[in-house]
CSV table of C-alpha atoms in Angstrom, one decimal:
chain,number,residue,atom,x,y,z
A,1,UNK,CA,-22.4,24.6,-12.4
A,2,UNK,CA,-23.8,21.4,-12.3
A,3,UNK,CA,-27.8,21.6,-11.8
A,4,UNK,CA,-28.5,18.0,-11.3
A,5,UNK,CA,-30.1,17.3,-8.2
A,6,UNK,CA,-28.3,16.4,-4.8
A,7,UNK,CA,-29.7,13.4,-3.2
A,8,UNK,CA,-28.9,13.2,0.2
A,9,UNK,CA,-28.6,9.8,2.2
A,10,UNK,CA,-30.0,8.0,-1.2
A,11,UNK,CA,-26.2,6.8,-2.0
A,12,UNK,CA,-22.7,6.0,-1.0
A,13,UNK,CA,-21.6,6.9,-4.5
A,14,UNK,CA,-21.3,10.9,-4.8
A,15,UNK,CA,-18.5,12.9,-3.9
A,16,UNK,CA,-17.9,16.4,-4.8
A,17,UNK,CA,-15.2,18.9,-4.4
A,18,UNK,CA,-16.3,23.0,-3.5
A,19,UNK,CA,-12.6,24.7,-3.5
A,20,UNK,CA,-11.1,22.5,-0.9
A,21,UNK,CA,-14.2,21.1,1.2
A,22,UNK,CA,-15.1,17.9,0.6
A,23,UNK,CA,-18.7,16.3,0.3
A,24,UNK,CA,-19.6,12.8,0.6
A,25,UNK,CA,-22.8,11.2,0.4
A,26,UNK,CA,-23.2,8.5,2.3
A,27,UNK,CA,-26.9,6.3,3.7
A,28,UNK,CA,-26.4,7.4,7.5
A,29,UNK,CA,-24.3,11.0,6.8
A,30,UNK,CA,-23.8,13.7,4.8
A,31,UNK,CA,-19.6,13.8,5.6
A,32,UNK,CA,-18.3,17.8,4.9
A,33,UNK,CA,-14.6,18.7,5.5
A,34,UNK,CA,-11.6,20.3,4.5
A,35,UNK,CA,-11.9,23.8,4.0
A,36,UNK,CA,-13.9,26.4,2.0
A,37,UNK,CA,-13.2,30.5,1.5
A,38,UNK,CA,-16.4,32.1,0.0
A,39,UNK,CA,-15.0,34.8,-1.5
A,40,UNK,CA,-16.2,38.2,-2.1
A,41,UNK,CA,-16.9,37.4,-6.1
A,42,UNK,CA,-18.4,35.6,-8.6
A,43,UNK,CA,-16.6,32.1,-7.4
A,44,UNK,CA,-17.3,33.2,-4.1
A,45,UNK,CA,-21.1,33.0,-5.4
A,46,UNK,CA,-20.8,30.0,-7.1
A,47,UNK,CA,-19.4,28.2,-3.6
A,48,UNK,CA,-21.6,29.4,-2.2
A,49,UNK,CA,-25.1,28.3,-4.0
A,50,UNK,CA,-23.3,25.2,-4.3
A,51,UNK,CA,-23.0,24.3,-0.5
A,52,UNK,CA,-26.4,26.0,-0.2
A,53,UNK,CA,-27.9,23.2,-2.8
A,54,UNK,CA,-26.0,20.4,-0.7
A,55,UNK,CA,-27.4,21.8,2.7
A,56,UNK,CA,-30.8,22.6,1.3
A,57,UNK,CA,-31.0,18.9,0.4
A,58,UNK,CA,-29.6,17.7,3.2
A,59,UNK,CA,-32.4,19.3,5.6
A,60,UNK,CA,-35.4,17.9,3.3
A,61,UNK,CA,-34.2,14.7,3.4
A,62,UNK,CA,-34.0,15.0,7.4
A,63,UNK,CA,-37.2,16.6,7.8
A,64,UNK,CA,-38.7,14.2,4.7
A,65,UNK,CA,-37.8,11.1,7.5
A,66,UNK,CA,-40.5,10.3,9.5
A,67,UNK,CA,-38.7,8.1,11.7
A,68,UNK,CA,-35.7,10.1,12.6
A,69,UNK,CA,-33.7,9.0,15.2
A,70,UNK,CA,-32.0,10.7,18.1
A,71,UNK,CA,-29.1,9.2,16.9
A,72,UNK,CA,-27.6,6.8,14.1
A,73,UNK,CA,-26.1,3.8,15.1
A,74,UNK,CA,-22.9,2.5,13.8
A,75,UNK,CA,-22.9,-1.2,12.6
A,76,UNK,CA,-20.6,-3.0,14.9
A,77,UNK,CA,-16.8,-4.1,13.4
A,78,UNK,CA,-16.5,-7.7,14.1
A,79,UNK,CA,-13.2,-9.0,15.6
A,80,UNK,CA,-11.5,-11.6,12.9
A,81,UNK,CA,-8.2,-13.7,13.6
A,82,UNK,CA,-5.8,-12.0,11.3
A,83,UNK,CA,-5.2,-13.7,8.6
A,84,UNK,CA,-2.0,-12.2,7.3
B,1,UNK,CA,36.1,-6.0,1.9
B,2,UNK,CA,33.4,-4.2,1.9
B,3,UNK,CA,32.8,-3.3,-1.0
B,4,UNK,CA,32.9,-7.5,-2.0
B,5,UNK,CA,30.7,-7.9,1.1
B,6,UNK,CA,28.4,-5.3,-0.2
B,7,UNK,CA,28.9,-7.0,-3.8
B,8,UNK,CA,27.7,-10.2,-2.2
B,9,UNK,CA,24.8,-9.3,-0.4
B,10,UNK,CA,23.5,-7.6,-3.5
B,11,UNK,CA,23.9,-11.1,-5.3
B,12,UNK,CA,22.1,-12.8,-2.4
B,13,UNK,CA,19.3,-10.2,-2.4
B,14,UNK,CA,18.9,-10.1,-5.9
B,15,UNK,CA,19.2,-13.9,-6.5
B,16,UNK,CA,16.6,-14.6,-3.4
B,17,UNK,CA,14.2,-12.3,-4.1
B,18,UNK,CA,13.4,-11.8,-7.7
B,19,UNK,CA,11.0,-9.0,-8.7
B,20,UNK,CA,7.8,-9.8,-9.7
B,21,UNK,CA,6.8,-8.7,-13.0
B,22,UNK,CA,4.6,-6.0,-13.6
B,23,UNK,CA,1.9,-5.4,-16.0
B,24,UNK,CA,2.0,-1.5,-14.9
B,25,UNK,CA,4.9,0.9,-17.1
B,26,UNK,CA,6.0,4.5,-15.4
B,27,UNK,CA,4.6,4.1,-12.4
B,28,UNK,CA,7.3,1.9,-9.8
B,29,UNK,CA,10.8,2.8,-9.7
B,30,UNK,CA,13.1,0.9,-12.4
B,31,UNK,CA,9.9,-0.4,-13.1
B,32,UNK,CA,9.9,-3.1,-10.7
B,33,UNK,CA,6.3,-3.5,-8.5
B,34,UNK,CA,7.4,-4.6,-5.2
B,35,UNK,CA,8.0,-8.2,-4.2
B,36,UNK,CA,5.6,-9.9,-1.1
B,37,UNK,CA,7.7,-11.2,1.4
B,38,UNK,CA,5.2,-12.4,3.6
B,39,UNK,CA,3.8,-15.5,2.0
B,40,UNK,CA,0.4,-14.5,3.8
B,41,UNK,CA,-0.2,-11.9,2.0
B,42,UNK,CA,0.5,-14.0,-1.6
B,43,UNK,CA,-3.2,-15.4,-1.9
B,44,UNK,CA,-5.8,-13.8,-4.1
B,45,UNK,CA,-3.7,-10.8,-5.1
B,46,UNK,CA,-4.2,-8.9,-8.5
B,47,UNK,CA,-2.1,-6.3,-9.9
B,48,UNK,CA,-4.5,-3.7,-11.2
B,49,UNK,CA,-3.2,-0.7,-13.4
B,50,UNK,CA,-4.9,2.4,-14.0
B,51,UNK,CA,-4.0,5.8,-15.7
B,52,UNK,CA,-1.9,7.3,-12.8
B,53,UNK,CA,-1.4,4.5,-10.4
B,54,UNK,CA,-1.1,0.7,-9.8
B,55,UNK,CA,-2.2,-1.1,-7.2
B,56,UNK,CA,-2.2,-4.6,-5.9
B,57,UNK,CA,-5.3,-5.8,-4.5
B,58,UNK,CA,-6.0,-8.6,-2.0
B,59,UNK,CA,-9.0,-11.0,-2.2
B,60,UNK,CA,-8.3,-11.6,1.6
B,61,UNK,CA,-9.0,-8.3,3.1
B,62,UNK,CA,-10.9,-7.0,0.4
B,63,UNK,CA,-8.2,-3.9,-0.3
B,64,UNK,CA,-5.1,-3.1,-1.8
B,65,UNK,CA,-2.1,-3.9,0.0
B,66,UNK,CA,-0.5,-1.3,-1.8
B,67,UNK,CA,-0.8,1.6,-4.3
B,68,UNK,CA,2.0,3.1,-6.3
B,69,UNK,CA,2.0,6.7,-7.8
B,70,UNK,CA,4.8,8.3,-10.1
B,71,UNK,CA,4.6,11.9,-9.1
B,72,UNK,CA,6.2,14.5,-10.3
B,73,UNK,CA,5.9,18.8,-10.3
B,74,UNK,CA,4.5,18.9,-13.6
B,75,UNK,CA,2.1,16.4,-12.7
B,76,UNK,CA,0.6,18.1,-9.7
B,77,UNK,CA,0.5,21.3,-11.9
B,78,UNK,CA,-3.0,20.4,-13.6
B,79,UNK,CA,-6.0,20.5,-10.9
B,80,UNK,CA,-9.1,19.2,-12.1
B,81,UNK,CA,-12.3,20.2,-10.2
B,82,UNK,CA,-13.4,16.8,-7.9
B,83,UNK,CA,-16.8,15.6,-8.5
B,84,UNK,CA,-16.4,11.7,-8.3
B,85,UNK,CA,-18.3,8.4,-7.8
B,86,UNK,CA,-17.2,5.7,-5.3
B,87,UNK,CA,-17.3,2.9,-7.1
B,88,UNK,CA,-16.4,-1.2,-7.2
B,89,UNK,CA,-14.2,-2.2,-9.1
B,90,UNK,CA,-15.3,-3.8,-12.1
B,91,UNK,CA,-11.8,-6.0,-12.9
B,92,UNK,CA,-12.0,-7.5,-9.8
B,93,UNK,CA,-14.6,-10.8,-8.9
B,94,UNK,CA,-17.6,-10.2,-6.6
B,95,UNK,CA,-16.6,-12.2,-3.9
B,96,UNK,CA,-13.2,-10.7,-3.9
B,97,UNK,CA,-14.1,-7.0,-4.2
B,98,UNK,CA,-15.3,-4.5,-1.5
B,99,UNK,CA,-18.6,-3.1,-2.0
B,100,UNK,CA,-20.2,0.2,-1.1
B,101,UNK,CA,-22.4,-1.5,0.9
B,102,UNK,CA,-19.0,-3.4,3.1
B,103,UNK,CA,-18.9,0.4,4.1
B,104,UNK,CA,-22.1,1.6,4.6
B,105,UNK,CA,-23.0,2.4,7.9
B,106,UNK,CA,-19.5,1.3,9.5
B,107,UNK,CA,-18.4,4.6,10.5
B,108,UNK,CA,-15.9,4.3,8.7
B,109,UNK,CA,-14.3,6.7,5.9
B,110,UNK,CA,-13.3,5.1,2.3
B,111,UNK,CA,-9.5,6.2,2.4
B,112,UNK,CA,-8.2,6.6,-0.4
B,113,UNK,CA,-4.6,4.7,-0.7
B,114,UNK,CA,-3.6,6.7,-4.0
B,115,UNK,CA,-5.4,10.3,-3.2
B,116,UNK,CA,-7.4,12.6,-5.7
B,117,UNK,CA,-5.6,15.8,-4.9
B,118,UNK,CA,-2.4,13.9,-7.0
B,119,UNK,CA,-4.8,12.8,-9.7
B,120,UNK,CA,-4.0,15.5,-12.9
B,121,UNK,CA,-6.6,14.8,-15.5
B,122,UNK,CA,-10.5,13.7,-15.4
B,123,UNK,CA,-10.1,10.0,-15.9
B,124,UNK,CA,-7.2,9.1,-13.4
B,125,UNK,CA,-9.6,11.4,-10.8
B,126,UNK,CA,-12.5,8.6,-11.2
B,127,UNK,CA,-10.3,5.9,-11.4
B,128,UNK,CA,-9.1,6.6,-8.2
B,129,UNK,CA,-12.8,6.5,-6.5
B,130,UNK,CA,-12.2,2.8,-6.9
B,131,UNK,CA,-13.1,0.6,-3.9
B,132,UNK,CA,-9.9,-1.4,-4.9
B,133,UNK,CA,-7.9,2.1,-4.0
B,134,UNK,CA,-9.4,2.1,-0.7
B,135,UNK,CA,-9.1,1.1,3.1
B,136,UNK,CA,-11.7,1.3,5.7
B,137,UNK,CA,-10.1,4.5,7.7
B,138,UNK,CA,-10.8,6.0,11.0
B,139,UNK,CA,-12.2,9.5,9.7
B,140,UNK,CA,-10.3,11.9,12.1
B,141,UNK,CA,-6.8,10.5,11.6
B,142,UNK,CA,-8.1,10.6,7.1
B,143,UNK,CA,-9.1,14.2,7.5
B,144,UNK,CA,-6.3,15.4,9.9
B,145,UNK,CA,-2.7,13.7,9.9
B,146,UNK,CA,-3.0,11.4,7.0
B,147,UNK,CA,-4.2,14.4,4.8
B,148,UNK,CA,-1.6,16.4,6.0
B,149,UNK,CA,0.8,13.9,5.1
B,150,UNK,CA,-0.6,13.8,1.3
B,151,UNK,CA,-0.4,17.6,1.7
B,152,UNK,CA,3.8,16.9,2.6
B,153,UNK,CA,3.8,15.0,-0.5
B,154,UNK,CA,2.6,16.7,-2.7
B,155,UNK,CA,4.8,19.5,-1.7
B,156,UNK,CA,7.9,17.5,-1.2
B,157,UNK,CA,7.3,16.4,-5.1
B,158,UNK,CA,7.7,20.1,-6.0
B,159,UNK,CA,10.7,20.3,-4.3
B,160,UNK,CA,12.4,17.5,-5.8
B,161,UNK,CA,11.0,17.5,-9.6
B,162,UNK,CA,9.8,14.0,-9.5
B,163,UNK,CA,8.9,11.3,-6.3
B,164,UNK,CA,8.1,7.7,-6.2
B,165,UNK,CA,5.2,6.6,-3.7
B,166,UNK,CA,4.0,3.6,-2.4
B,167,UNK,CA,0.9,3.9,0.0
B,168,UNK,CA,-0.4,0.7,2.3
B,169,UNK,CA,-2.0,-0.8,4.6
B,170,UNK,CA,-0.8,-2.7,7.8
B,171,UNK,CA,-2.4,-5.5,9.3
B,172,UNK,CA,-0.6,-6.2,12.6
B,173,UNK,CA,-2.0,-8.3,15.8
B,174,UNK,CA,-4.8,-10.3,16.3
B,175,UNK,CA,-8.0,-10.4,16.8
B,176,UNK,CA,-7.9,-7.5,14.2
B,177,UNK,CA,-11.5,-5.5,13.4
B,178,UNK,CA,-13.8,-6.5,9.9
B,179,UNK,CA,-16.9,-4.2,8.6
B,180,UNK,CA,-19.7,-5.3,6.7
B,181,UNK,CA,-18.6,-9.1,7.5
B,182,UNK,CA,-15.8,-8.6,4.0
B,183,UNK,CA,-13.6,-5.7,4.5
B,184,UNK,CA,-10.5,-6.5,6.9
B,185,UNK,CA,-9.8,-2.6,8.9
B,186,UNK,CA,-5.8,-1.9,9.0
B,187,UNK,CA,-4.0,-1.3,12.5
B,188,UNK,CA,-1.7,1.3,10.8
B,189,UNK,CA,-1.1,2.9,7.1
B,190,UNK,CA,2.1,4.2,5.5
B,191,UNK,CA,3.1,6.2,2.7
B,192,UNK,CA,6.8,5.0,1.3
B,193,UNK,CA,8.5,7.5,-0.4
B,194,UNK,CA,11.7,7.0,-3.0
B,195,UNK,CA,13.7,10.0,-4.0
B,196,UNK,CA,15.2,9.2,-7.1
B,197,UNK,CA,17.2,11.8,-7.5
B,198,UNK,CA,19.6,11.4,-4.6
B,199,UNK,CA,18.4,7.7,-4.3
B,200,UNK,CA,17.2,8.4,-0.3
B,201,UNK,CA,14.2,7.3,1.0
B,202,UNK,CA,11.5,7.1,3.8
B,203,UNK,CA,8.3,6.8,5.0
B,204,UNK,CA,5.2,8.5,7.3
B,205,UNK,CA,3.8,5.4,9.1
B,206,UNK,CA,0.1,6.1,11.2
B,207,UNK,CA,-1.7,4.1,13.1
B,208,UNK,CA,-5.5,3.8,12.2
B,209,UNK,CA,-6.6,5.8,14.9
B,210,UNK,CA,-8.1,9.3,16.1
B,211,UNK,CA,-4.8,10.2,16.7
B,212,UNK,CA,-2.1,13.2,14.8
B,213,UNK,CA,0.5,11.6,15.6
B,214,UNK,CA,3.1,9.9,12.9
B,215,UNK,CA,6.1,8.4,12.4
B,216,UNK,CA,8.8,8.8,9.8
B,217,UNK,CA,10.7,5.4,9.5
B,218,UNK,CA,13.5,4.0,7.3
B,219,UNK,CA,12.8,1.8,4.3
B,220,UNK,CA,14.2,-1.3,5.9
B,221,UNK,CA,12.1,-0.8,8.6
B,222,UNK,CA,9.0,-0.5,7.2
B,223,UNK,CA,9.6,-3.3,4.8
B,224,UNK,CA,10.3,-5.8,7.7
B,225,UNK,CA,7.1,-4.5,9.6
B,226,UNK,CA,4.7,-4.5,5.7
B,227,UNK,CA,6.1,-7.8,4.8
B,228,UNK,CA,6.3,-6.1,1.4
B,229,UNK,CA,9.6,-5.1,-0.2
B,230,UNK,CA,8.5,-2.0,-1.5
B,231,UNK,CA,11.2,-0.4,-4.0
B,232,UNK,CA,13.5,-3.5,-5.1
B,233,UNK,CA,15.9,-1.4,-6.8
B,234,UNK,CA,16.8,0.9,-4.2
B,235,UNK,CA,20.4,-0.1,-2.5
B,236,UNK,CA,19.7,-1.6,0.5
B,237,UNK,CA,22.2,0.8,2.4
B,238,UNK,CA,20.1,3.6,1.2
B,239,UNK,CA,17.1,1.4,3.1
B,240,UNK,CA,18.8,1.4,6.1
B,241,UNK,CA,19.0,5.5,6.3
B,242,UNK,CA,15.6,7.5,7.0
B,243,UNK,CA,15.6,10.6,4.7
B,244,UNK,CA,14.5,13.5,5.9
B,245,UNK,CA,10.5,13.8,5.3
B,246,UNK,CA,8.8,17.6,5.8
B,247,UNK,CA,6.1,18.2,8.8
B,248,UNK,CA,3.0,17.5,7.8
B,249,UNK,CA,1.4,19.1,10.2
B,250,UNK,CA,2.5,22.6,8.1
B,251,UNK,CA,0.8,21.2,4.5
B,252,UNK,CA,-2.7,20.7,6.7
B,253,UNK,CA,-5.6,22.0,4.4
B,254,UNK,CA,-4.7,21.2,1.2
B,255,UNK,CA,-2.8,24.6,0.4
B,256,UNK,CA,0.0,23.0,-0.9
B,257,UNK,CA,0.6,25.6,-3.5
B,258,UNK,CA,1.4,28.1,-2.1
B,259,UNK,CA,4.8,29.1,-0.5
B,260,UNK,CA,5.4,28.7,3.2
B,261,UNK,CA,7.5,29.6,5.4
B,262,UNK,CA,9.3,26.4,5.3
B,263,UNK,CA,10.2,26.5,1.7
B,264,UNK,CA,11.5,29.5,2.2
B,265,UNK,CA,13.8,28.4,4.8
B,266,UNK,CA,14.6,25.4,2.6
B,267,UNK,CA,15.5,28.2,0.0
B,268,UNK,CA,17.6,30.2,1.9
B,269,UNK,CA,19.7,26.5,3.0
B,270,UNK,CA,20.2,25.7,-0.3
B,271,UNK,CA,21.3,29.0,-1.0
B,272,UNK,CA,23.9,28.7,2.0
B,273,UNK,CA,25.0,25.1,1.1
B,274,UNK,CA,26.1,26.4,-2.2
B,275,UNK,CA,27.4,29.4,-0.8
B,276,UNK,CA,30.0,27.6,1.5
């Protein structure tokens, strides 16, 4: 089990796998989907103190922010003539 | 008649439109990358080969305006565990590349063109974390049809033994939408498949929306509508006809291992086709 730490928001590099959820870091959200059984064993375990260390981060970071906002906000696409 | 009409228009097809070559072995059928046909699309592309998938980028739009994957049941048998960087690609120049930064903050997904899920071993996984693998991708319609339609794939491959796929991006209309000032946004996305063992083919076509809906067009179609023709050595009568393609909506979350209910009604009409 990888120990090294998550660091949530801080990128828009990581992406992890946890059976078949998928996380992706990214500056404004923490992006989880796809699906995840926590089974009643040892990989169930494992799963699970995975998502914890990704949810645990997740809420520092947020709480760490002094200036949190109500919400994000999305940078605007711009409209281009289509070059093709 | 027709089979010297059919003769002739083979001539004129192969004589007008001559393959380009590729750089990439194993991964296009007959090994033959598929030819531009919309002159547009011709400036600032780069062929790029990786372990388990080829692509060619654009300098224009910042993406690739295709990627091709040689997939086959074997292939799909080895699952490596995903833990991955998004990364820019290295081979390509700065001011043609996207960046993570193009994406940051865009709401946008980075959808992958050539997924993970196909990827067998550790090195073709990271490879395909490339920026030059991806398109800027409405998240619902990455995490809901359009992996749903990997998911068909993936299971189609296991039915047949071995597919050929060609994933891309369409740019149709104008004014058409740009994030982080560089990275053109495709109206719609299609994944082109080639059965080479009964030489049929089709394709899932989506647009770039919210939306679960999909399409399943011919060859020929989609070629006329990607400017792009796609698998050069497939007979254009075979182009014309749209094989059949499974549901996706029955390979949704990635459990594409295990047996449904649909391959087991595709077993038991195989069964009866050879019975009578």
């Amino acid at each position: 089990m990888p120990t090294q730490p998550f660091m949530a928001y801080e990128n828009e590099i990581d992406s992890l796998q946890i059976d078949t959820l998928s996380v992706e870091n990214r500056l404004d959200r923490i992006s989880l989907y796809g699906s995840l059984e926590l089974t009643k064993d040892r990989q169930g375990l494992e799963a699970a103190l995975k998502l914890k260390r990704i949810i645990d981060a997740s809420i520092d970071a947020l709480k760490r922010d002094k200036n949190l906002p109500d919400r994000i906000e999305i940078k605007v696409s711009e409209s281009v003539e289509n070059p093709f | 008649m027709k089979l010297f009409i059919s003769l002739i228009n083979t001539l004129i097809l192969s004589t007008t439109l001559f393959a380009a070559p590729t750089q990439c072995e194993g991964l296009y059928y007959g090994n033959e990358a598929p030819d531009i046909l919309n002159a547009k699309l011709l400036p600032k592309t780069q062929e790029l080969c990786y372990s388990s998938f080829a692509l060619m980028h654009s300098g224009i739009s910042r993406t690739p305006l295709w990627s091709a994957e040689h997939l086959s049941k074997e292939g799909l048998r080895h699952k490596t565990k995903r833990s991955n960087d998004f990364h820019p690609d290295d081979q390509l120049s700065t001011d043609e590349r996207a960046e993570l930064s193009d994406y940051a903050r865009s709401g946008y997904d980075r959808g992958h063109l050539a997924p993970a899920a196909d990827m067998g071993d550790k090195q073709s996984q990271h490879e395909c974390f490339t920026l030059a693998n991806m398109v800027p991708q409405n998240s619902e319609n990455n995490r809901g049809i359009w992996s749903a339609i990997e998911g068909a794939t993936r299971h189609l491959t296991n039915q047949k033994g071995e597919l050929y796929v060609i994933t891309g991006p369409i740019f149709s209309g104008s004014p058409i939408k740009r994030i982080g000032g560089r990275v053109l946004v495709p109206s719609k996305l299609y994944k082109a498949i080639y059965d080479p063992s009964s030489g049929e083919g089709a394709a899932y076509l989506v647009s770039n929306t919210p939306s679960n809906d999909y399409e399943v067009i011919s060859i020929s179609q989609l070629e006329q509508m990607a400017g792009v023709q796609l698998f050069p050595k497939m007979t254009p009568s075979a182009k014309q006809n749209t094989m059949d393609l499974p549901d996706p909506q029955e390979y949704h979350g990635g459990s594409y291992n295990n047996t449904t209910n649909k391959d087991i009604i595709h077993l038991i009409e195989k069964l009866l086709k050879r019975m009578f």
